PDB file of C-alpha atoms in Angstrom:
ATOM      1  CA  MET J   1       1.622 -22.202 -22.533  1.00  0.00           C
ATOM      2  CA  ARG J   2       1.011 -24.167 -19.233  1.00  0.00           C
ATOM      3  CA  THR J   3       1.894 -22.955 -15.875  1.00  0.00           C
ATOM      4  CA  ASP J   4       2.429 -25.272 -12.917  1.00  0.00           C
ATOM      5  CA  ASP J   5       1.419 -24.588  -9.414  1.00  0.00           C
ATOM      6  CA  THR J   6       4.891 -23.293  -8.476  1.00  0.00           C
ATOM      7  CA  THR J   7       4.961 -20.708 -11.202  1.00  0.00           C
ATOM      8  CA  THR J   8       1.537 -19.427 -10.258  1.00  0.00           C
ATOM      9  CA  THR J   9       2.310 -19.327  -6.399  1.00  0.00           C
ATOM     10  CA  THR J  10       5.500 -17.519  -7.241  1.00  0.00           C
ATOM     11  CA  ALA J  11       3.911 -14.858  -9.640  1.00  0.00           C
ATOM     12  CA  THR J  12       1.162 -14.561  -6.865  1.00  0.00           C
ATOM     13  CA  SER J  13       3.654 -13.943  -4.326  1.00  0.00           C
ATOM     14  CA  ARG J  14       5.628 -11.221  -6.356  1.00  0.00           C
ATOM     15  CA  SER J  15       2.212  -9.612  -6.992  1.00  0.00           C
ATOM     16  CA  ALA J  16       1.265  -9.694  -3.362  1.00  0.00           C
ATOM     17  CA  ALA J  17       4.786  -8.288  -2.181  1.00  0.00           C
ATOM     18  CA  GLU J  18       4.506  -5.634  -4.838  1.00  0.00           C
ATOM     19  CA  ALA J  19       0.925  -4.622  -3.830  1.00  0.00           C
ATOM     20  CA  ASP J  20       1.941  -4.502  -0.140  1.00  0.00           C
ATOM     21  CA  VAL J  21       4.980  -2.184  -0.883  1.00  0.00           C
ATOM     22  CA  ARG J  22       2.920   0.228  -2.894  1.00  0.00           C
ATOM     23  CA  ARG J  23       0.313   0.159  -0.241  1.00  0.00           C
ATOM     24  CA  TYR J  24       2.947   0.983   2.339  1.00  0.00           C
ATOM     25  CA  TYR J  25       3.512   4.128   0.708  1.00  0.00           C
ATOM     26  CA  ASP J  26       0.001   5.112   0.211  1.00  0.00           C
ATOM     27  CA  LEU J  27      -0.291   4.424   4.134  1.00  0.00           C
ATOM     28  CA  VAL J  28       2.615   6.745   4.921  1.00  0.00           C
ATOM     29  CA  ASP J  29       1.266   9.509   2.690  1.00  0.00           C
ATOM     30  CA  ALA J  30      -2.125   9.276   4.511  1.00  0.00           C
ATOM     31  CA  GLY J  31      -0.427   9.283   7.897  1.00  0.00           C
ATOM     32  CA  ASP J  32      -1.825   5.956   8.852  1.00  0.00           C
ATOM     33  CA  VAL J  33       0.762   4.767  11.326  1.00  0.00           C
ATOM     34  CA  PRO J  34      -1.072   1.725  12.704  1.00  0.00           C
ATOM     35  CA  GLY J  35      -1.900   0.657   9.335  1.00  0.00           C
ATOM     36  CA  LEU J  36       1.757   0.900   7.943  1.00  0.00           C
ATOM     37  CA  VAL J  37       3.063  -0.698  11.149  1.00  0.00           C
ATOM     38  CA  GLY J  38       1.087  -3.580  10.514  1.00  0.00           C
ATOM     39  CA  LEU J  39       2.940  -4.374   7.356  1.00  0.00           C
ATOM     40  CA  PHE J  40       6.002  -5.175   9.363  1.00  0.00           C
ATOM     41  CA  THR J  41       6.758  -8.098  11.477  1.00  0.00           C
ATOM     42  CA  ALA J  42       7.102  -7.536  15.222  1.00  0.00           C
ATOM     43  CA  ASP J  43      10.713  -7.691  15.275  1.00  0.00           C
ATOM     44  CA  ALA J  44      11.276  -5.827  11.905  1.00  0.00           C
ATOM     45  CA  THR J  45      14.437  -3.373  11.553  1.00  0.00           C
ATOM     46  CA  TYR J  46      14.308  -0.257   9.494  1.00  0.00           C
ATOM     47  CA  HIS J  47      17.490   1.332   8.709  1.00  0.00           C
ATOM     48  CA  ARG J  48      17.212   5.127   7.687  1.00  0.00           C
ATOM     49  CA  PRO J  49      20.225   7.518   7.202  1.00  0.00           C
ATOM     50  CA  GLY J  50      20.393   9.821  10.281  1.00  0.00           C
ATOM     51  CA  TYR J  51      18.824   7.722  12.581  1.00  0.00           C
ATOM     52  CA  GLU J  52      19.760   4.635  14.762  1.00  0.00           C
ATOM     53  CA  PRO J  53      17.994   1.564  13.466  1.00  0.00           C
ATOM     54  CA  LEU J  54      14.238   1.390  14.245  1.00  0.00           C
ATOM     55  CA  GLU J  55      13.362  -1.969  16.022  1.00  0.00           C
ATOM     56  CA  GLY J  56      10.140  -3.577  16.024  1.00  0.00           C
ATOM     57  CA  HIS J  57       6.449  -2.122  15.998  1.00  0.00           C
ATOM     58  CA  GLU J  58       7.308   0.299  18.920  1.00  0.00           C
ATOM     59  CA  GLY J  59      10.331   1.795  16.973  1.00  0.00           C
ATOM     60  CA  LEU J  60       8.279   2.241  13.903  1.00  0.00           C
ATOM     61  CA  THR J  61       5.398   3.514  15.805  1.00  0.00           C
ATOM     62  CA  ARG J  62       7.601   6.219  17.607  1.00  0.00           C
ATOM     63  CA  PHE J  63       9.396   7.194  14.337  1.00  0.00           C
ATOM     64  CA  TYR J  64       6.234   7.693  12.284  1.00  0.00           C
ATOM     65  CA  SER J  65       4.123   9.281  15.049  1.00  0.00           C
ATOM     66  CA  GLY J  66       6.498  12.239  15.670  1.00  0.00           C
ATOM     67  CA  ALA J  67      10.513  11.488  15.338  1.00  0.00           C
ATOM     68  CA  ARG J  68      10.359  11.582  11.397  1.00  0.00           C
ATOM     69  CA  VAL J  69      11.188  15.162  10.206  1.00  0.00           C
ATOM     70  CA  ILE J  70       8.570  14.842   7.568  1.00  0.00           C
ATOM     71  CA  ARG J  71       5.229  16.643   8.239  1.00  0.00           C
ATOM     72  CA  THR J  72       3.235  15.713   4.856  1.00  0.00           C
ATOM     73  CA  GLY J  73       4.066  14.434   1.479  1.00  0.00           C
ATOM     74  CA  ARG J  74       3.783  12.141  -1.434  1.00  0.00           C
ATOM     75  CA  HIS J  75       5.637   9.258  -2.616  1.00  0.00           C
ATOM     76  CA  THR J  76       5.809   8.530  -6.496  1.00  0.00           C
ATOM     77  CA  LEU J  77       7.315   5.129  -7.225  1.00  0.00           C
ATOM     78  CA  THR J  78       9.089   5.093 -10.404  1.00  0.00           C
ATOM     79  CA  LYS J  79      10.317   1.421 -10.434  1.00  0.00           C
ATOM     80  CA  VAL J  80       9.446  -1.751  -8.186  1.00  0.00           C
ATOM     81  CA  LEU J  81      11.265  -4.855  -8.630  1.00  0.00           C
ATOM     82  CA  VAL J  82      10.551  -8.093  -6.911  1.00  0.00           C
ATOM     83  CA  GLU J  83      12.964 -11.031  -6.654  1.00  0.00           C
ATOM     84  CA  GLY J  84      12.458 -13.748  -4.151  1.00  0.00           C
ATOM     85  CA  SER J  85      11.752 -12.321  -0.775  1.00  0.00           C
ATOM     86  CA  ASN J  86      13.421  -9.030  -1.747  1.00  0.00           C
ATOM     87  CA  VAL J  87      11.827  -5.817  -3.262  1.00  0.00           C
ATOM     88  CA  ALA J  88      13.565  -2.894  -4.424  1.00  0.00           C
ATOM     89  CA  VAL J  89      12.043   0.569  -4.952  1.00  0.00           C
ATOM     90  CA  HIS J  90      12.931   3.598  -6.811  1.00  0.00           C
ATOM     91  CA  GLY J  91      11.010   6.862  -6.554  1.00  0.00           C
ATOM     92  CA  GLU J  92      10.656  10.468  -5.692  1.00  0.00           C
ATOM     93  CA  PHE J  93       9.264  12.190  -2.550  1.00  0.00           C
ATOM     94  CA  ASN J  94       7.732  15.742  -2.532  1.00  0.00           C
ATOM     95  CA  GLY J  95       6.658  17.152   0.716  1.00  0.00           C
ATOM     96  CA  GLU J  96       7.117  19.445   3.643  1.00  0.00           C
ATOM     97  CA  LEU J  97       9.167  19.235   6.780  1.00  0.00           C
ATOM     98  CA  HIS J  98       8.117  20.061  10.308  1.00  0.00           C
ATOM     99  CA  ASP J  99       9.789  23.279   9.976  1.00  0.00           C
ATOM    100  CA  GLY J 100       8.093  24.432   6.962  1.00  0.00           C
ATOM    101  CA  THR J 101      10.735  23.730   4.541  1.00  0.00           C
ATOM    102  CA  THR J 102       9.694  21.970   1.266  1.00  0.00           C
ATOM    103  CA  VAL J 103      11.562  18.968   0.084  1.00  0.00           C
ATOM    104  CA  GLY J 104      11.857  17.066  -3.213  1.00  0.00           C
ATOM    105  CA  LEU J 105      14.409  14.113  -3.561  1.00  0.00           C
ATOM    106  CA  ARG J 106      14.814  10.601  -5.049  1.00  0.00           C
ATOM    107  CA  PHE J 107      15.171   7.761  -3.019  1.00  0.00           C
ATOM    108  CA  ALA J 108      15.597   3.860  -3.154  1.00  0.00           C
ATOM    109  CA  ASP J 109      14.194   1.478  -0.630  1.00  0.00           C
ATOM    110  CA  PHE J 110      14.963  -2.159  -0.136  1.00  0.00           C
ATOM    111  CA  PHE J 111      12.427  -4.353   1.679  1.00  0.00           C
ATOM    112  CA  GLN J 112      12.861  -7.903   2.823  1.00  0.00           C
ATOM    113  CA  ILE J 113       9.804 -10.065   3.094  1.00  0.00           C
ATOM    114  CA  ALA J 114       9.190 -12.600   5.847  1.00  0.00           C
ATOM    115  CA  ALA J 115       7.412 -16.064   5.310  1.00  0.00           C
ATOM    116  CA  ASP J 116       4.186 -14.550   6.403  1.00  0.00           C
ATOM    117  CA  GLY J 117       4.476 -11.806   3.645  1.00  0.00           C
ATOM    118  CA  ARG J 118       5.118  -8.903   6.256  1.00  0.00           C
ATOM    119  CA  PHE J 119       8.309  -6.726   6.222  1.00  0.00           C
ATOM    120  CA  SER J 120      11.110  -8.013   8.297  1.00  0.00           C
ATOM    121  CA  ARG J 121      13.706  -5.352   7.119  1.00  0.00           C
ATOM    122  CA  ARG J 122      13.659  -1.967   5.202  1.00  0.00           C
ATOM    123  CA  ASP J 123      16.742   0.125   4.203  1.00  0.00           C
ATOM    124  CA  THR J 124      16.274   3.645   2.831  1.00  0.00           C
ATOM    125  CA  PHE J 125      18.938   5.522   0.710  1.00  0.00           C
ATOM    126  CA  PHE J 126      18.402   9.222  -0.348  1.00  0.00           C
ATOM    127  CA  PHE J 127      19.699  10.929  -3.432  1.00  0.00           C
ATOM    128  CA  ALA J 128      20.256  14.132  -1.412  1.00  0.00           C
ATOM    129  CA  PRO J 129      23.310  15.685   0.798  1.00  0.00           C
ATOM    130  CA  LEU J 130      21.196  15.589   3.793  1.00  0.00           C
ATOM    131  CA  VAL J 131      17.626  14.785   4.786  1.00  0.00           C
TER     132      VAL J 131
END
């Protein structure tokens, strides 16, 4: 079977997008704020239940450096789907909040990938009453 350059480029783009999304969760779990923020465009928007939209690198840095209610934890991805410039993720998170409460929940995330390969938007949904 022969693949043309377009098919190869598309497969490479899908593979890169999935790898970047998986890397994002590794960086979040490691607490590497500069590393994870660098995966987003300068004007990216992050929509998360319970928060106003987080805008740009400054908003993301502020959130991950202290506003986030989670102290530590680990994401386990159960499904990552890439279609064009969109990536959908389903997974589980287990960790500890700043108040010492343990938390375990399922989540779904949706990423939009910009032309430069970075994330321009992220939307998170939780399978829980409140987080």
